[in-house]
PDB file of C-alpha atoms in Angstrom:
ATOM      1  CA  MET M 197      59.397  28.763-118.692  1.00 85.00           C
ATOM      2  CA  ILE M 198      55.742  29.408-119.342  1.00 92.00           C
ATOM      3  CA  LEU M 199      52.805  28.687-117.046  1.00 95.00           C
ATOM      4  CA  GLU M 200      51.429  26.008-119.355  1.00 94.00           C
ATOM      5  CA  GLN M 201      54.544  23.900-118.669  1.00 92.00           C
ATOM      6  CA  ILE M 202      54.187  24.290-114.909  1.00 93.00           C
ATOM      7  CA  LEU M 203      50.545  23.209-115.102  1.00 94.00           C
ATOM      8  CA  LYS M 204      51.547  20.130-117.119  1.00 92.00           C
ATOM      9  CA  GLU M 205      54.109  19.184-114.469  1.00 89.00           C
ATOM     10  CA  LYS M 206      51.886  19.781-111.455  1.00 87.00           C
ATOM     11  CA  GLY M 207      48.635  18.709-113.060  1.00 79.00           C
ATOM     12  CA  GLY M 208      45.680  20.878-113.874  1.00 72.00           C
ATOM     13  CA  GLN M 209      43.559  19.874-110.910  1.00 82.00           C
ATOM     14  CA  VAL M 210      41.443  22.821-109.843  1.00 86.00           C
ATOM     15  CA  PHE M 211      39.499  22.944-106.616  1.00 90.00           C
ATOM     16  CA  SER M 212      36.303  24.922-106.627  1.00 92.00           C
ATOM     17  CA  VAL M 213      33.481  25.613-104.246  1.00 93.00           C
ATOM     18  CA  ALA M 214      29.900  26.723-104.832  1.00 93.00           C
ATOM     19  CA  GLU M 215      29.059  30.383-104.388  1.00 94.00           C
ATOM     20  CA  SER M 216      26.242  29.294-102.048  1.00 94.00           C
ATOM     21  CA  ALA M 217      28.507  27.267 -99.715  1.00 96.00           C
ATOM     22  CA  THR M 218      29.164  28.654 -96.244  1.00 97.00           C
ATOM     23  CA  LEU M 219      32.593  29.863 -95.216  1.00 97.00           C
ATOM     24  CA  LYS M 220      32.717  26.968 -92.749  1.00 97.00           C
ATOM     25  CA  GLU M 221      32.173  24.489 -95.590  1.00 97.00           C
ATOM     26  CA  ALA M 222      34.774  26.271 -97.710  1.00 97.00           C
ATOM     27  CA  ALA M 223      37.293  26.332 -94.841  1.00 97.00           C
ATOM     28  CA  ASP M 224      36.788  22.598 -94.346  1.00 97.00           C
ATOM     29  CA  LEU M 225      37.444  22.003 -98.071  1.00 96.00           C
ATOM     30  CA  LEU M 226      40.587  24.154 -98.000  1.00 96.00           C
ATOM     31  CA  ASP M 227      41.823  22.159 -95.019  1.00 96.00           C
ATOM     32  CA  THR M 228      40.950  18.753 -96.493  1.00 96.00           C
ATOM     33  CA  ARG M 229      42.506  19.550 -99.861  1.00 94.00           C
ATOM     34  CA  ARG M 230      45.491  21.323 -98.275  1.00 93.00           C
ATOM     35  CA  VAL M 231      45.209  24.363-100.533  1.00 93.00           C
ATOM     36  CA  GLY M 232      45.139  28.065 -99.769  1.00 93.00           C
ATOM     37  CA  ALA M 233      42.462  29.141-102.241  1.00 95.00           C
ATOM     38  CA  MET M 234      39.651  27.868-104.423  1.00 96.00           C
ATOM     39  CA  VAL M 235      37.946  29.295-107.460  1.00 95.00           C
ATOM     40  CA  ILE M 236      34.247  29.863-107.832  1.00 96.00           C
ATOM     41  CA  LEU M 237      32.952  28.967-111.294  1.00 91.00           C
ATOM     42  CA  ASN M 238      29.698  29.640-113.115  1.00 87.00           C
ATOM     43  CA  GLU M 239      27.799  26.899-114.943  1.00 84.00           C
ATOM     44  CA  ALA M 240      29.840  27.498-118.111  1.00 81.00           C
ATOM     45  CA  GLY M 241      33.133  27.030-116.267  1.00 80.00           C
ATOM     46  CA  GLY M 242      33.986  30.734-116.207  1.00 86.00           C
ATOM     47  CA  ILE M 243      35.570  32.247-113.120  1.00 92.00           C
ATOM     48  CA  ILE M 244      33.305  34.443-111.027  1.00 94.00           C
ATOM     49  CA  GLY M 245      35.506  34.651-107.956  1.00 96.00           C
ATOM     50  CA  VAL M 246      38.330  33.354-105.811  1.00 97.00           C
ATOM     51  CA  LEU M 247      38.129  32.510-102.124  1.00 97.00           C
ATOM     52  CA  SER M 248      41.361  32.410-100.159  1.00 95.00           C
ATOM     53  CA  GLU M 249      42.276  31.745 -96.562  1.00 95.00           C
ATOM     54  CA  ARG M 250      42.893  35.484 -96.271  1.00 94.00           C
ATOM     55  CA  ASP M 251      39.317  36.246 -97.346  1.00 96.00           C
ATOM     56  CA  ILE M 252      37.978  33.961 -94.620  1.00 96.00           C
ATOM     57  CA  ILE M 253      40.271  35.342 -91.911  1.00 96.00           C
ATOM     58  CA  ARG M 254      39.510  38.940 -92.898  1.00 95.00           C
ATOM     59  CA  ASN M 255      35.778  38.250 -92.571  1.00 96.00           C
ATOM     60  CA  ILE M 256      36.204  36.533 -89.188  1.00 96.00           C
ATOM     61  CA  ALA M 257      38.262  39.505 -87.972  1.00 97.00           C
ATOM     62  CA  ARG M 258      35.449  41.869 -88.983  1.00 95.00           C
ATOM     63  CA  ILE M 259      32.413  40.083 -87.561  1.00 95.00           C
ATOM     64  CA  GLY M 260      33.676  37.216 -85.431  1.00 95.00           C
ATOM     65  CA  ALA M 261      32.657  33.566 -85.500  1.00 93.00           C
ATOM     66  CA  ALA M 262      29.344  34.418 -87.182  1.00 95.00           C
ATOM     67  CA  ALA M 263      31.407  34.952 -90.336  1.00 95.00           C
ATOM     68  CA  LEU M 264      31.551  31.194 -90.837  1.00 95.00           C
ATOM     69  CA  LYS M 265      27.813  31.267 -91.612  1.00 97.00           C
ATOM     70  CA  CYS M 266      28.291  33.775 -94.461  1.00 97.00           C
ATOM     71  CA  THR M 267      28.238  32.429 -97.999  1.00 97.00           C
ATOM     72  CA  VAL M 268      31.257  32.219-100.241  1.00 98.00           C
ATOM     73  CA  GLY M 269      29.522  34.627-102.622  1.00 96.00           C
ATOM     74  CA  GLU M 270      29.361  37.297 -99.919  1.00 96.00           C
ATOM     75  CA  VAL M 271      33.081  37.132 -99.199  1.00 96.00           C
ATOM     76  CA  MET M 272      34.907  35.963-102.325  1.00 96.00           C
ATOM     77  CA  THR M 273      37.130  38.246-104.350  1.00 95.00           C
ATOM     78  CA  ARG M 274      35.232  39.123-107.510  1.00 95.00           C
ATOM     79  CA  GLN M 275      37.957  41.152-109.232  1.00 94.00           C
ATOM     80  CA  VAL M 276      39.951  38.069-110.208  1.00 95.00           C
ATOM     81  CA  VAL M 277      43.470  38.542-111.536  1.00 96.00           C
ATOM     82  CA  THR M 278      44.300  35.885-114.133  1.00 96.00           C
ATOM     83  CA  ALA M 279      47.138  34.811-116.402  1.00 96.00           C
ATOM     84  CA  ARG M 280      47.362  33.106-119.782  1.00 97.00           C
ATOM     85  CA  PRO M 281      49.051  29.746-120.455  1.00 96.00           C
ATOM     86  CA  ARG M 282      51.827  31.375-122.524  1.00 97.00           C
ATOM     87  CA  ASP M 283      52.699  33.921-119.805  1.00 96.00           C
ATOM     88  CA  THR M 284      56.172  33.512-118.355  1.00 95.00           C
ATOM     89  CA  VAL M 285      56.903  32.586-114.770  1.00 93.00           C
ATOM     90  CA  GLU M 286      58.577  35.967-114.345  1.00 93.00           C
ATOM     91  CA  SER M 287      55.512  37.901-115.528  1.00 95.00           C
ATOM     92  CA  ALA M 288      53.244  35.807-113.289  1.00 96.00           C
ATOM     93  CA  MET M 289      55.491  36.423-110.277  1.00 94.00           C
ATOM     94  CA  GLU M 290      55.500  40.146-111.014  1.00 96.00           C
ATOM     95  CA  LYS M 291      51.708  40.212-111.293  1.00 96.00           C
ATOM     96  CA  MET M 292      51.308  38.279-108.031  1.00 96.00           C
ATOM     97  CA  THR M 293      53.786  40.520-106.205  1.00 95.00           C
ATOM     98  CA  ASP M 294      52.192  43.725-107.500  1.00 96.00           C
ATOM     99  CA  ARG M 295      48.676  42.571-106.566  1.00 95.00           C
ATOM    100  CA  ARG M 296      49.784  40.876-103.317  1.00 94.00           C
ATOM    101  CA  ILE M 297      48.117  37.579-104.221  1.00 95.00           C
ATOM    102  CA  ARG M 298      49.351  34.017-103.786  1.00 94.00           C
ATOM    103  CA  HIS M 299      47.149  32.166-106.289  1.00 95.00           C
ATOM    104  CA  LEU M 300      46.743  32.943-109.966  1.00 95.00           C
ATOM    105  CA  PRO M 301      44.115  31.238-112.138  1.00 95.00           C
ATOM    106  CA  VAL M 302      45.342  30.450-115.647  1.00 95.00           C
ATOM    107  CA  VAL M 303      42.683  31.054-118.295  1.00 93.00           C
ATOM    108  CA  ASP M 304      42.659  30.026-121.945  1.00 91.00           C
ATOM    109  CA  GLY M 305      39.870  31.271-124.189  1.00 87.00           C
ATOM    110  CA  GLY M 306      37.691  32.238-121.219  1.00 83.00           C
ATOM    111  CA  ARG M 307      38.028  28.777-119.662  1.00 85.00           C
ATOM    112  CA  MET M 308      40.117  28.084-116.597  1.00 87.00           C
ATOM    113  CA  ILE M 309      42.790  25.445-117.137  1.00 90.00           C
ATOM    114  CA  GLY M 310      44.543  25.571-113.779  1.00 93.00           C
ATOM    115  CA  VAL M 311      45.881  27.620-110.898  1.00 94.00           C
ATOM    116  CA  VAL M 312      49.492  28.388-110.070  1.00 94.00           C
ATOM    117  CA  SER M 313      50.537  29.386-106.580  1.00 93.00           C
ATOM    118  CA  ILE M 314      53.479  31.495-105.549  1.00 93.00           C
ATOM    119  CA  GLY M 315      54.905  28.265-104.124  1.00 91.00           C
ATOM    120  CA  ASP M 316      54.744  26.611-107.561  1.00 91.00           C
ATOM    121  CA  LEU M 317      56.619  29.529-109.102  1.00 93.00           C
ATOM    122  CA  VAL M 318      59.247  29.735-106.359  1.00 90.00           C
ATOM    123  CA  LYS M 319      59.836  25.979-106.654  1.00 88.00           C
ATOM    124  CA  TRP M 320      60.506  26.413-110.367  1.00 84.00           C
ATOM    125  CA  ARG M 321      62.844  29.390-109.776  1.00 83.00           C
ATOM    126  CA  ILE M 322      64.858  27.387-107.222  1.00 86.00           C
ATOM    127  CA  ALA M 323      65.186  24.466-109.654  1.00 78.00           C
ATOM    128  CA  GLU M 324      66.271  26.892-112.376  1.00 78.00           C
ATOM    129  CA  ALA M 325      68.896  28.476-110.091  1.00 75.00           C
ATOM    130  CA  ASP M 326      70.211  25.022-109.106  1.00 74.00           C
ATOM    131  CA  ALA M 327      70.529  24.067-112.775  1.00 73.00           C
ATOM    132  CA  GLU M 328      72.462  27.274-113.493  1.00 76.00           C
ATOM    133  CA  VAL M 329      74.836  26.632-110.574  1.00 79.00           C
ATOM    134  CA  ASN M 330      75.437  23.062-111.758  1.00 80.00           C
ATOM    135  CA  ALA M 331      76.086  24.255-115.316  1.00 79.00           C
ATOM    136  CA  ILE M 332      78.624  26.812-114.072  1.00 84.00           C
ATOM    137  CA  ARG M 333      80.318  24.184-111.882  1.00 82.00           C
ATOM    138  CA  SER M 334      80.554  21.805-114.829  1.00 82.00           C
ATOM    139  CA  TYR M 335      82.101  24.546-116.929  1.00 82.00           C
ATOM    140  CA  ILE M 336      84.636  25.590-114.267  1.00 85.00           C
ATOM    141  CA  GLN M 337      85.658  22.135-113.055  1.00 79.00           C
ATOM    142  CA  PRO M 338      87.362  19.911-115.625  1.00 66.00           C
TER     143      PRO M 338
END
């Protein structure tokens, strides 16, 4: 399966936050939306960063509660790892494992079309394994 299919199934809703927002505001949005990361976009819709729960926690661990007053732009990950819509689930999982990331923006022609999480990919792999087991059972049992 390719990432484009997963995005069609889950929907292409992308949550973003302004680079100028505080970490407190971003943490509140992550909590409200029940997501683990958000992208930061420029005016043209291009990705300039990703902010994850890990980024926030890492900053709090470094400087304490004052970290919540920092801006997203000060803390976000700027070296964003991305995938293309035609990439396979397997290649996306490999990329995420190698880079130790849990969220992967999917970009088409320089424009972000969605984000897949490791949870999305694992869910698909489990469904695929179940389908294989059922196919084998059907073949074995008359």
